[in-house]
Short mmCIF file of C-alpha atoms in Angstrom, two decimals:
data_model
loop_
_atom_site.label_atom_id
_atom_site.label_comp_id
_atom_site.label_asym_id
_atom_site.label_seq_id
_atom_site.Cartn_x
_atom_site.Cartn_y
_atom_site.Cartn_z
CA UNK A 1 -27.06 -16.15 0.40
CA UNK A 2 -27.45 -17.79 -3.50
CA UNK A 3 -23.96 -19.56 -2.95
CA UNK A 4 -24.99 -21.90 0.15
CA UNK A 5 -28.81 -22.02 -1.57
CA UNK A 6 -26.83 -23.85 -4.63
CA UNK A 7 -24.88 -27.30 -3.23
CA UNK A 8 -22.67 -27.44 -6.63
CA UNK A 9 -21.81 -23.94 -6.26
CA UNK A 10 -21.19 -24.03 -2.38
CA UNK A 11 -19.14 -27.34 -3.49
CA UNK A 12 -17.16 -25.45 -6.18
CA UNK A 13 -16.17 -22.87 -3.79
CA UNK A 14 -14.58 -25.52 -1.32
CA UNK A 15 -12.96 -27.46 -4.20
CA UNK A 16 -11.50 -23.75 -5.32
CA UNK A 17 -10.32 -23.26 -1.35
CA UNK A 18 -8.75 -26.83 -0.62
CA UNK A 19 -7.02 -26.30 -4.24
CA UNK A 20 -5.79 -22.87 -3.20
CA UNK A 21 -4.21 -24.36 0.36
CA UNK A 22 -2.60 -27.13 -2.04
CA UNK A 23 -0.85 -24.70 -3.79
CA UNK A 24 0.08 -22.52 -1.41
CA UNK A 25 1.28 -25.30 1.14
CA UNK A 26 2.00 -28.59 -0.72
CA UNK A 27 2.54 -31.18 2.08
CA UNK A 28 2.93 -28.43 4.92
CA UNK A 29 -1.04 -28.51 4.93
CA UNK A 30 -2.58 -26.51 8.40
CA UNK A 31 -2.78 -28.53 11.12
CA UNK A 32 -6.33 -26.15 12.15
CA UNK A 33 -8.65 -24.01 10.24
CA UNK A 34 -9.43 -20.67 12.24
CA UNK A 35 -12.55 -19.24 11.15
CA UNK A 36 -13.33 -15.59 11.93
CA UNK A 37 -17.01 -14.84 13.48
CA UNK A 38 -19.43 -14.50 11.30
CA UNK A 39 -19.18 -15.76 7.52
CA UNK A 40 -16.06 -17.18 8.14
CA UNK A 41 -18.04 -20.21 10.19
CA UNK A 42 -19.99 -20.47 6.92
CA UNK A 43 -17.03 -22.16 4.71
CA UNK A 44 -14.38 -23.05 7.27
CA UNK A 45 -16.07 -25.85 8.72
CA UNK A 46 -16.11 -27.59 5.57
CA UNK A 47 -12.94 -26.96 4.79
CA UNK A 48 -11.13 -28.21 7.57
CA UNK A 49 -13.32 -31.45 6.88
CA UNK A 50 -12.16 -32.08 3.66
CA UNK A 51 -8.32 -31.41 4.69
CA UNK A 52 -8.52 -33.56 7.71
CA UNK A 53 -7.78 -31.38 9.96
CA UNK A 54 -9.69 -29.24 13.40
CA UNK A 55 -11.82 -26.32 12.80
CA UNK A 56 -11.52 -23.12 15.28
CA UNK A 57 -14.24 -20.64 15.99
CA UNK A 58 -12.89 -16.76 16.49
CA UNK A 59 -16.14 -15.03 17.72
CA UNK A 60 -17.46 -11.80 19.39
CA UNK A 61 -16.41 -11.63 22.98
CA UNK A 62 -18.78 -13.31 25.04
CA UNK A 63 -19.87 -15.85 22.26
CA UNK A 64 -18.01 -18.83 23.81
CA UNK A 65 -18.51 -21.38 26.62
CA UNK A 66 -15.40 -21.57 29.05
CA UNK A 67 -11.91 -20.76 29.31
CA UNK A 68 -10.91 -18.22 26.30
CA UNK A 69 -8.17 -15.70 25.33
CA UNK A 70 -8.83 -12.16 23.94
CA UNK A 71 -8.15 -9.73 21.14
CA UNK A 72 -9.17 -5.93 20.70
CA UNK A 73 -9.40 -4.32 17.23
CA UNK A 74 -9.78 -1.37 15.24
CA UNK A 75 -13.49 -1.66 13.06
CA UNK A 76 -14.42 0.82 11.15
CA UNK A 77 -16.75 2.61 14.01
CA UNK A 78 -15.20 1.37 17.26
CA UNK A 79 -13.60 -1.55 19.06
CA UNK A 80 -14.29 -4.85 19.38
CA UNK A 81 -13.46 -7.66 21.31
CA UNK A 82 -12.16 -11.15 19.54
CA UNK A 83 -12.03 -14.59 21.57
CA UNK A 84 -11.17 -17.99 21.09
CA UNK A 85 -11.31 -21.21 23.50
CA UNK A 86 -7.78 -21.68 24.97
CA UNK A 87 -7.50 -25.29 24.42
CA UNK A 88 -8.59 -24.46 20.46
CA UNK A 89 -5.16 -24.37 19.04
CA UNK A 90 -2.28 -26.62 20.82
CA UNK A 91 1.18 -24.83 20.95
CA UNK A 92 3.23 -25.22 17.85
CA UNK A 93 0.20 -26.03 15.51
CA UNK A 94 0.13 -24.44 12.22
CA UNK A 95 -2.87 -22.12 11.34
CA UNK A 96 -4.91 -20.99 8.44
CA UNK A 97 -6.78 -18.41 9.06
CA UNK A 98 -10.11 -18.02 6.79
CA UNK A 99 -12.65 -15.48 6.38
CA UNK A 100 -15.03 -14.11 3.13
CA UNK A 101 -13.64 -10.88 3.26
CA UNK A 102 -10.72 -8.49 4.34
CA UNK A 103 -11.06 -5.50 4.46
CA UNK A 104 -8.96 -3.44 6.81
CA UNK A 105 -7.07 -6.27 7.93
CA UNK A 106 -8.22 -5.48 11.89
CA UNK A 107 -9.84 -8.67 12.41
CA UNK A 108 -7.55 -10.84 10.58
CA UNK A 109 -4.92 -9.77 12.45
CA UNK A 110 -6.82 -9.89 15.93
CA UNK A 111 -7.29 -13.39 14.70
CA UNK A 112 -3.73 -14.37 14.54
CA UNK A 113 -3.11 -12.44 18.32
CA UNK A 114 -5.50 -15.18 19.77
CA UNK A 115 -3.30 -18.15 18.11
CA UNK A 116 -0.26 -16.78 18.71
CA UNK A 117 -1.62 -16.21 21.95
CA UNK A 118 -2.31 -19.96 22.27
CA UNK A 119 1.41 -20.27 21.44
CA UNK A 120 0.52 -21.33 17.62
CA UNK A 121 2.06 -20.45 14.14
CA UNK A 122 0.07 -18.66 11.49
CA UNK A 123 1.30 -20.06 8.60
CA UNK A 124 -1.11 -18.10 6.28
CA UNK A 125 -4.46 -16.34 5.43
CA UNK A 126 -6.90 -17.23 3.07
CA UNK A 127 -9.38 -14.75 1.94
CA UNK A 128 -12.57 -15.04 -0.92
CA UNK A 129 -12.34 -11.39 -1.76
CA UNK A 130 -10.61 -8.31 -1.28
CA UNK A 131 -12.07 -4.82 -0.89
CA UNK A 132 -9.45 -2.51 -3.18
CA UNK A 133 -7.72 0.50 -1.04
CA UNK A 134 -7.84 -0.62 2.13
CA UNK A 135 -4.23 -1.59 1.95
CA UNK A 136 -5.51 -4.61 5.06
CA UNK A 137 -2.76 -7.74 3.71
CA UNK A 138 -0.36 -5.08 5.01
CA UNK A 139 -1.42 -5.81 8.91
CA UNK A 140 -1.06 -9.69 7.92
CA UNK A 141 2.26 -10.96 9.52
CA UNK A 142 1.79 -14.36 7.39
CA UNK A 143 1.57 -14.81 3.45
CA UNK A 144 -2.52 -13.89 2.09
CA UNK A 145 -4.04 -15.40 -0.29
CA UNK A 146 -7.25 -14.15 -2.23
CA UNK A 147 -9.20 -16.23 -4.31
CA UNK A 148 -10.87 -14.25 -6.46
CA UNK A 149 -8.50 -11.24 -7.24
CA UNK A 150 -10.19 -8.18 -8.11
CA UNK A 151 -8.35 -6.81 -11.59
#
């Protein structure tokens, strides 16, 4: 991947996040990143860092050591199984969910199952890019956010 291969660019790309979440959320920051399994671990970590705040891992069933809750979705040739730890997200936390991509919106909104699952409140989604047609912010229960807006 060039963008992780180039520090100022992987840098600019964080900057361009943590700016977007400022906008979107003034004061009422997240109070935990949730990062969707796989390239969603790739940005999310560092994210959370810079706003202070817990980073959450959403992966493949299985994927996870102990105790964790569990999501089905719709992909584009089957199901598939979400998890996430159950003492990831504490009840009443706000939660910003963050991947590279939507697409159909299945996974993002298998995400939000687990926190609200966990008893937490999406408060929004946060997305690089969007793939046209798909129609997936309309699964999103929470305000979506793309960075890079495809004209």
């Amino acid at each position: 991947m060039p963008l992780f291969a180039n520090p100022d660019a992987h840098a600019t790309l964080l900057s361009a996040l943590e700016l977007q979440i400022s906008q979107s959320f003034g004061d009422s920051k997240p109070d935990v990143i949730v990062g969707l399994d796989a390239r969603g671990f790739l940005f999310g970590p560092g994210l959370a860092l810079r706003l202070g705040v817990p980073f959450a891992a959403v992966r493949k069933q299985g994927k996870l050591p102990g105790p964790c809750v569990t999501a089905e979705y719709i992909k584009e040739y089957g199901k598939d199984l979400f998890q996430m730890q159950q003492d990831a997200i504490k009840e009443g936390q706000k939660v910003l969910i963050v991947d590279d991509i939507i697409a159909t919106g299945g996974s993002a909104a298998a995400a939000a199952d687990l926190v609200h699952q966990l008893k937490g409140q999406v408060i929004g989604y946060l997305f690089i890019l969007e793939i046209p047609g798909l129609n997936g912010r309309e699964k999103l229960s929470a305000p979506t956010t793309i960075l890079i807006e495809n004209p």
